Short mmCIF file of C-alpha atoms and ligand atoms in Angstrom, two decimals:
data_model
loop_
_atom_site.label_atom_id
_atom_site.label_comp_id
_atom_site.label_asym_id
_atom_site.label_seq_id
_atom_site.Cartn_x
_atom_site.Cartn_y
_atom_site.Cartn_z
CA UNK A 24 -18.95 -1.48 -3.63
CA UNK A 25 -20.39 2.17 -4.47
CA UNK A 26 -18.47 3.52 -2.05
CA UNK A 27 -15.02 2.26 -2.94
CA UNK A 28 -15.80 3.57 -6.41
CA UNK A 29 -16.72 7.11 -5.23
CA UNK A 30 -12.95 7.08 -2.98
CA UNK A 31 -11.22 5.93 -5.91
CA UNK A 32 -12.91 8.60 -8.21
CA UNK A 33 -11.85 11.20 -6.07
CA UNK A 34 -8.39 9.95 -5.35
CA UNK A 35 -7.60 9.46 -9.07
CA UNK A 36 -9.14 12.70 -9.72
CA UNK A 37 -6.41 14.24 -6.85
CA UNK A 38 -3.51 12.43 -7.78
CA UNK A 39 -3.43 13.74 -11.53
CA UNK A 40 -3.70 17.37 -10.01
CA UNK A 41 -1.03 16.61 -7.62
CA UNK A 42 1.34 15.32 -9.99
CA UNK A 43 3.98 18.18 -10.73
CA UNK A 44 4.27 19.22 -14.02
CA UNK A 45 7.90 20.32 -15.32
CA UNK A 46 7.98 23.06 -17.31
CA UNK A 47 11.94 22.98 -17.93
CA UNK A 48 13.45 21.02 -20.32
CA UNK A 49 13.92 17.41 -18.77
CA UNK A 50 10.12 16.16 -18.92
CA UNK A 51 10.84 13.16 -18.53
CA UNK A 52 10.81 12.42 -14.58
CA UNK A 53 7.26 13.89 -14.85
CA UNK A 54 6.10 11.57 -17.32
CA UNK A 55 7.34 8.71 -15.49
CA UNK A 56 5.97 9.98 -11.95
CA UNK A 57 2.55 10.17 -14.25
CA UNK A 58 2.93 6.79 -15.79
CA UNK A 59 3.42 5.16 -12.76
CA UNK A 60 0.69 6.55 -10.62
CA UNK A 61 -1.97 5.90 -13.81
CA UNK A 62 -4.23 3.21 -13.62
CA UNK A 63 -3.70 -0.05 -12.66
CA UNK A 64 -3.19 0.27 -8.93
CA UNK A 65 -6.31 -0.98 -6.80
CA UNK A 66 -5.67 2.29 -4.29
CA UNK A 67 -6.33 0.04 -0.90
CA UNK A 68 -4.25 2.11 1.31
CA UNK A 69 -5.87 5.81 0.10
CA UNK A 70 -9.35 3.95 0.81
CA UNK A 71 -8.02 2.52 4.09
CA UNK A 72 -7.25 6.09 5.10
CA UNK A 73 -10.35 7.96 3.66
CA UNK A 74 -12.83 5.13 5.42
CA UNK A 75 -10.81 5.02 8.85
CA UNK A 76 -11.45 8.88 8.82
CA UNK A 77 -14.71 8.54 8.10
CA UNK A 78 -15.62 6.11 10.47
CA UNK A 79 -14.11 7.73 13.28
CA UNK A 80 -16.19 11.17 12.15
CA UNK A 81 -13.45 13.04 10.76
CA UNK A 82 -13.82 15.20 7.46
CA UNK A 83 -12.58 12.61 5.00
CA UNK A 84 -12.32 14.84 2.14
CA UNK A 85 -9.97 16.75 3.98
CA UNK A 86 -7.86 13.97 4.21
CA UNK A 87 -7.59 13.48 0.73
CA UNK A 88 -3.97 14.75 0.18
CA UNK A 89 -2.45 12.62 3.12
CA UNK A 90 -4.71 9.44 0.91
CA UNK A 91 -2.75 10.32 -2.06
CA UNK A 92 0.65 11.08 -0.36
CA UNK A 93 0.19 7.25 0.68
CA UNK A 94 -0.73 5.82 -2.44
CA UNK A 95 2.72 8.04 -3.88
CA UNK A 96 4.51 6.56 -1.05
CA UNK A 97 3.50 3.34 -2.19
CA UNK A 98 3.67 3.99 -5.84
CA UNK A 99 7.69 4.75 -5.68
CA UNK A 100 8.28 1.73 -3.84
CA UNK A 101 6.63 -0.24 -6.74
CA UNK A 102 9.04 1.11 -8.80
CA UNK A 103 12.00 0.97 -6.77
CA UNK A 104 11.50 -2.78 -6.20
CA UNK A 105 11.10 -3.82 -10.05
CA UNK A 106 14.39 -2.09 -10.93
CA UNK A 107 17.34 -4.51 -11.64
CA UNK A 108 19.08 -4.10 -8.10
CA UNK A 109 16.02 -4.58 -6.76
CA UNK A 110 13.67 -7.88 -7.97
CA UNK A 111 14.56 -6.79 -11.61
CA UNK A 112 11.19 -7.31 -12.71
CA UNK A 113 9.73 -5.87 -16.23
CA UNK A 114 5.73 -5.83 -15.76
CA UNK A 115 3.63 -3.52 -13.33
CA UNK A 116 0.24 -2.81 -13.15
CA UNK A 117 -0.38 -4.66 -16.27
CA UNK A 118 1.65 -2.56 -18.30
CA UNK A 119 5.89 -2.43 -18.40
CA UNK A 120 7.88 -1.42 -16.08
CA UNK A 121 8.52 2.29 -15.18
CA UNK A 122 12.54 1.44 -15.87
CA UNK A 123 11.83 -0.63 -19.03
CA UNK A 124 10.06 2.32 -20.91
CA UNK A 125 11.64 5.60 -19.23
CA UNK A 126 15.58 3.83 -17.84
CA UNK A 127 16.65 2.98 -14.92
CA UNK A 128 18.28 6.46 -13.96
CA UNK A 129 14.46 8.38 -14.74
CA UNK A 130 12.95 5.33 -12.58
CA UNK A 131 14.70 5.90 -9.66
CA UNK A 132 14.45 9.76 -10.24
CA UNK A 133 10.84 9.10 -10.72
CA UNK A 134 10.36 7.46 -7.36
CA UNK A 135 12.37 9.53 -5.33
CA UNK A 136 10.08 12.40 -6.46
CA UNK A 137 6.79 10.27 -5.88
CA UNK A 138 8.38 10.42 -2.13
CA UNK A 139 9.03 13.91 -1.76
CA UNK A 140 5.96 14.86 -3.48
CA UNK A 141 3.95 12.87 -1.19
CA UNK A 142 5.03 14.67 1.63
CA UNK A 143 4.01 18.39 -0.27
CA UNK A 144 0.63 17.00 -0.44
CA UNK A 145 0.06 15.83 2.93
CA UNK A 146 1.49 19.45 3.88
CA UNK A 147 -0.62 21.16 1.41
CA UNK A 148 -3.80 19.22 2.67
CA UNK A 149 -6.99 20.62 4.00
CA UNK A 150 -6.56 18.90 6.86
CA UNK A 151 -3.12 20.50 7.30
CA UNK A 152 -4.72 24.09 7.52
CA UNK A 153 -7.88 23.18 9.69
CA UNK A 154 -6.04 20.65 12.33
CA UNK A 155 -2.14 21.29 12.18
CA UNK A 156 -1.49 19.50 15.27
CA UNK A 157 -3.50 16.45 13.91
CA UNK A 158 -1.39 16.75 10.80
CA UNK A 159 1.91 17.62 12.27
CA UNK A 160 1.24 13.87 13.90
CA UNK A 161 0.17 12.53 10.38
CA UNK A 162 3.17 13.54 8.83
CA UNK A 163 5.56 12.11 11.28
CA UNK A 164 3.68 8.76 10.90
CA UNK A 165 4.13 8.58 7.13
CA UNK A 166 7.84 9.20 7.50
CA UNK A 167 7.91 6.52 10.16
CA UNK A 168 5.95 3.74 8.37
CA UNK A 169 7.84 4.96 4.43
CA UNK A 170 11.55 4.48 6.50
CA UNK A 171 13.76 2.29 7.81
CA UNK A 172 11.11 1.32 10.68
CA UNK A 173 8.83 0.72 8.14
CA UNK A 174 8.48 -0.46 4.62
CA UNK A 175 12.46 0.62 4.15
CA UNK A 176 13.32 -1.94 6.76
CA UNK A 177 11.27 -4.75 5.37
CA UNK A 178 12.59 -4.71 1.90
CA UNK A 179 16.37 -5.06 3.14
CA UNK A 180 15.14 -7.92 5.22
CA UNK A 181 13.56 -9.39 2.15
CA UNK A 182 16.94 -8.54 0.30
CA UNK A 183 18.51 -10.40 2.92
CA UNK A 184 16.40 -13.02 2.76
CA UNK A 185 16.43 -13.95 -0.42
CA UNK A 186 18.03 -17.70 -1.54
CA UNK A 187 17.61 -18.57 2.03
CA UNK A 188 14.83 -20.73 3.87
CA UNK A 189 14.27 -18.03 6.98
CA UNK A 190 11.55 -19.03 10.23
CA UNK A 191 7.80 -18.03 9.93
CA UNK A 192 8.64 -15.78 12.89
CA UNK A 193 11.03 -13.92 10.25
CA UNK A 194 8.68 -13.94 7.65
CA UNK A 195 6.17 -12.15 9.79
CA UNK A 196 8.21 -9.44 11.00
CA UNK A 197 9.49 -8.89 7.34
CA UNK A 198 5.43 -8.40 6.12
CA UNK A 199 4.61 -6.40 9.10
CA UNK A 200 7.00 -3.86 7.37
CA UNK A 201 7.29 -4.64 3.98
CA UNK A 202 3.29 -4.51 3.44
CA UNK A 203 1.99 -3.86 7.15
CA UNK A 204 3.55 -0.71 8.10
CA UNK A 205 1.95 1.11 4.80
CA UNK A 206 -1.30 -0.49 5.73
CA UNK A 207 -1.22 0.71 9.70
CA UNK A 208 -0.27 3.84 8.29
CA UNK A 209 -3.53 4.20 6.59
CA UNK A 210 -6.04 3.26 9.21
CA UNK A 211 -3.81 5.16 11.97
CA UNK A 212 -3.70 8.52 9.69
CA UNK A 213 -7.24 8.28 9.26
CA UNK A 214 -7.94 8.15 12.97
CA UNK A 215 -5.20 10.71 13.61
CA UNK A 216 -6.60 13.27 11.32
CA UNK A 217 -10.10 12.58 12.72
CA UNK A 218 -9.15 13.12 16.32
CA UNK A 219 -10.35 9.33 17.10
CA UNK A 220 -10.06 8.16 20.87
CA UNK A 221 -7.05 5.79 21.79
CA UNK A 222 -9.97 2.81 21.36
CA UNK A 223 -11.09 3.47 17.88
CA UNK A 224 -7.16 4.45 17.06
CA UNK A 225 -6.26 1.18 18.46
CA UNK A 226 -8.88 -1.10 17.10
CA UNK A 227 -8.05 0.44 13.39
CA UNK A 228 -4.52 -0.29 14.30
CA UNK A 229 -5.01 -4.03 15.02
CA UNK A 230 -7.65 -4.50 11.85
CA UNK A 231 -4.70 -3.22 9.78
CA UNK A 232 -1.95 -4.68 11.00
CA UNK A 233 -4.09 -7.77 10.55
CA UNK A 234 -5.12 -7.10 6.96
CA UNK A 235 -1.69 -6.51 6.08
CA UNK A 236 -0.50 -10.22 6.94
CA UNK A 237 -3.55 -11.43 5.38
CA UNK A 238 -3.15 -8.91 2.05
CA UNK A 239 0.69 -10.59 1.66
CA UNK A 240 -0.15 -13.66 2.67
CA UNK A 241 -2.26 -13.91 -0.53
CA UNK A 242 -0.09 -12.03 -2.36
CA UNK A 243 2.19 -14.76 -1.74
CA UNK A 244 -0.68 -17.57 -3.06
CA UNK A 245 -1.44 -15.50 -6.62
CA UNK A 246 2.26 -15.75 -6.88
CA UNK A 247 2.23 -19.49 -7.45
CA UNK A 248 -1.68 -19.29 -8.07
CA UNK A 249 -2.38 -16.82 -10.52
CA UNK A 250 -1.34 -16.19 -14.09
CA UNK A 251 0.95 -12.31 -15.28
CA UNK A 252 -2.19 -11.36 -17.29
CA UNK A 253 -4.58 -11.08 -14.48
CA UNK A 254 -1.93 -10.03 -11.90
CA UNK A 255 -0.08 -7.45 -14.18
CA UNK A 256 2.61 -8.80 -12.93
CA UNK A 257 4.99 -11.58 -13.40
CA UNK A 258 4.16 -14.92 -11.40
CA UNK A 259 6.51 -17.16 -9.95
CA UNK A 260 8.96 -14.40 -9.05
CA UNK A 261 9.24 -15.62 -5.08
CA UNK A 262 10.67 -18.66 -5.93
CA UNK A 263 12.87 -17.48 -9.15
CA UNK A 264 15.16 -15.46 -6.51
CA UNK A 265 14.15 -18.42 -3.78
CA UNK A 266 12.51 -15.96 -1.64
CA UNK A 267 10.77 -17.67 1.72
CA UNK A 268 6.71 -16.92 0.99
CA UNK A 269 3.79 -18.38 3.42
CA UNK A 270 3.43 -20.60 0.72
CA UNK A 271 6.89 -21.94 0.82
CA UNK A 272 7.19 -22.26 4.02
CA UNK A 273 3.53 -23.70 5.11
CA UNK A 274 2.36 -25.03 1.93
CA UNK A 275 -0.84 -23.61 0.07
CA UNK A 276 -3.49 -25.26 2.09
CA UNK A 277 -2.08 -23.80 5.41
CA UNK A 278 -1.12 -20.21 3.51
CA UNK A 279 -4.79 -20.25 2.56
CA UNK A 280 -5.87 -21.18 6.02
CA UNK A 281 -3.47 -17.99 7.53
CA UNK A 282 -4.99 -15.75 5.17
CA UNK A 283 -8.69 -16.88 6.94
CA UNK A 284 -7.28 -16.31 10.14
CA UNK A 285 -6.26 -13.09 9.66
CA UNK A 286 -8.93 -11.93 7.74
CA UNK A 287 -11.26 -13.06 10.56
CA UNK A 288 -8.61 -11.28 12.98
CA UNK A 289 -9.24 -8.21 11.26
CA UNK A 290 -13.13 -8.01 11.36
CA UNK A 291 -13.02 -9.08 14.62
CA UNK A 292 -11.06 -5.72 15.43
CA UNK A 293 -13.82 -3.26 14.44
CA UNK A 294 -16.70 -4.92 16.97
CA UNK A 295 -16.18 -1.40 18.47
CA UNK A 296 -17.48 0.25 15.54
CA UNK A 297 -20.58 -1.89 15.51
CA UNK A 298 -22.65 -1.84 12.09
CA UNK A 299 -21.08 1.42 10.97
CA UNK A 300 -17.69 -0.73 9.86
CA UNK A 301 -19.50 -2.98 7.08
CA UNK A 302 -17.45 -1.14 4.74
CA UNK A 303 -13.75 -1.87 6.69
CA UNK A 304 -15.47 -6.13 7.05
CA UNK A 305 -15.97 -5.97 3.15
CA UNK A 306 -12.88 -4.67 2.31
CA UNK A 307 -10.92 -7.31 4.20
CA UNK A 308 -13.32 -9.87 2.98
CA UNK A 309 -13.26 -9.25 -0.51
CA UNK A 310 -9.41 -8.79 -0.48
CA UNK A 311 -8.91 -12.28 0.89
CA UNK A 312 -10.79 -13.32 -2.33
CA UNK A 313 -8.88 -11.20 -4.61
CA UNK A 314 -7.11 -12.41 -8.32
CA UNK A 315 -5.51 -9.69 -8.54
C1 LIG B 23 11.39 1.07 -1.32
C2 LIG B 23 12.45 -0.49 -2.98
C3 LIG B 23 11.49 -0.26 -1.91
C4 LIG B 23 10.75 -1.30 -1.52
C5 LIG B 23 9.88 -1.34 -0.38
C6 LIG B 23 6.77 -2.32 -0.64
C7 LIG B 23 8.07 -2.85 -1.12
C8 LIG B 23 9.23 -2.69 -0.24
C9 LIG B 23 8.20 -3.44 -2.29
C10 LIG B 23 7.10 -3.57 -3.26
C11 LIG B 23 6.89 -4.98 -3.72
C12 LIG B 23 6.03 -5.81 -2.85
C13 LIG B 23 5.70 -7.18 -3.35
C14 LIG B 23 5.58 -5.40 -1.71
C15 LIG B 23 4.72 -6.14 -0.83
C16 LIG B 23 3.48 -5.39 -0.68
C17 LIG B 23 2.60 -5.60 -1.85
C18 LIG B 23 1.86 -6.87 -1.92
C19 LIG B 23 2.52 -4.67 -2.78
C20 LIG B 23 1.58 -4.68 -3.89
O1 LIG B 23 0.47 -3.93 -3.44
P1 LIG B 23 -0.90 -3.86 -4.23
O2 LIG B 23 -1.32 -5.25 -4.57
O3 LIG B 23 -0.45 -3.12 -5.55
O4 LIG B 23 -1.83 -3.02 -3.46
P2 LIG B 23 -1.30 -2.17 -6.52
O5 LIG B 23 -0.57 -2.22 -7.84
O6 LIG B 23 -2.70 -2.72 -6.61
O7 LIG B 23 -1.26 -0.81 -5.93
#
């Protein structure tokens, strides 16, 4: 997809001039912040934001700090969750760990300045100086969806979860923040920033909230389907700390069925938007297909 490529050139491009750069003597939380963010990452959520923008006729390059400040957001909770108190895991991205190279003190330094930092570059956005009402309401969504009533909230129900068979019901409400509340995020900042109606904000808020179940839903079938090389990460983590998965719990044939179902749930969101959301139908498309 052309234009996925020309998002994540400019978002890559933006996050490496966003990225702090310490000039005291403790480096170190900078290099890890760096490390982390580098390559690897397949940048949905900053292209979920910079297309729902677009396609509600907002000025998407404005929006390219709040992009960023989501991919950060989602960046330190990569490397929160593979520290030991977390899922203790050692490969990310394809390459180790931000704890196993930098410690687990820098790591959790690291994130918690990927977090704050995100925040300074939604602030510092363009679209913070033309629309400040528009981004006032950004901002308070990406605190919402990062905290406790969002992805916060679904990792200590995962925690909770874990060596315990819990209902599908559970499992759903524990992706809707875990994964989902990111991805809503995205598509709802977009809209926000853009000054979308309450139709097009709702109808980008059901495609994501629908492409969020699907995106862990096969996150949950590469677990047990995939191999570490061409996730970049280790497989067969879910059931090593007997985690409940849609696999687990509905077997793969029914998982991969879900995964249709909501994939088709979230195309059928955008009718609204007629042809000009091909890019949105893709996107879900091609990530129900995904190895990686
Ligand atoms: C704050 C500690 C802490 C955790 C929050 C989001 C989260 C909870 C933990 C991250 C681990 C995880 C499996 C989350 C589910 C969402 C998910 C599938 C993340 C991986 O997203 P991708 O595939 O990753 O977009 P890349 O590396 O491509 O950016």
């Amino acid at each position: 997809m052309k234009r996925f490529d020309s998002y994540l050139e400019m978002i890559n491009r933006r996050l490496t001039a966003l990225l702090p750069v310490c000039t005291y003597d403790a480096p170190d939380v900078c290099d890890a912040m760096r490390y982390s963010l580098d390559g690897g990452g397949k940048r949905i959520r900053p292209v979920l934001l910079l297309e729902s923008c677009r396609l509600c006729g907002g000025d998407w390059e404005g929006a390219l700090g709040f992009a960023c400040a989501l991919e950060m957001i989602h960046t330190y909770s990569l490397v929160h969750d593979d520290l030991p108190c977390m899922d203790d895991d050692d490969m990310r991205r394809g390459k180790p760990a931000c704890h196993i190279v930098f410690g687990e003190a820098t790591a959790v330094l690291a994130g918690d300045a990927l977090l704050t930092q995100a925040f300074a570059a939604a602030a510092n956005s363009e679209a913070a100086k033309k629309t400040p009402a528009r981004a006032l309401e950004a901002i308070a969504l990406l605190s919402k969806c990062a905290g406790a009533e969002g992805m916060i909230g679904g990792q200590v129900v995962d925690l909770q979860s874990e060596g315990k068979t819990i209902a599908l019901s559970r499992l759903q409400t524990m992706d809707s923040l875990k994964t989902g509340a990111l991805m809503r995020a995205a598509c709802e900042i977009g809209a926000v920033l853009a000054g979308a109606d309450n139709e097009k904000r709702a109808a980008l808020v059901r495609y994501a909230e629908a492409l969020g179940q699907a995106f862990q839903i096969v996150d949950d079938i590469l677990d047990v389907t995939s191999d570490e090389k061409t996730l970049g990460k280790p497989i067969g983590s879910d059931a090593e700390l007997q985690k409940s998965t849609y696999v687990s719990l509905l077997g793969l044939d029914r998982a991969k069925a879900a995964a249709k179902d909501c994939t088709a749930a979230a195309i059928d969101a955008l009718n609204v938007f007629g042809a000009d959301a091909a890019f949105l139908r893709s996107l879900a498309e091609n990530l129900m297909t995904r190895t990686s």
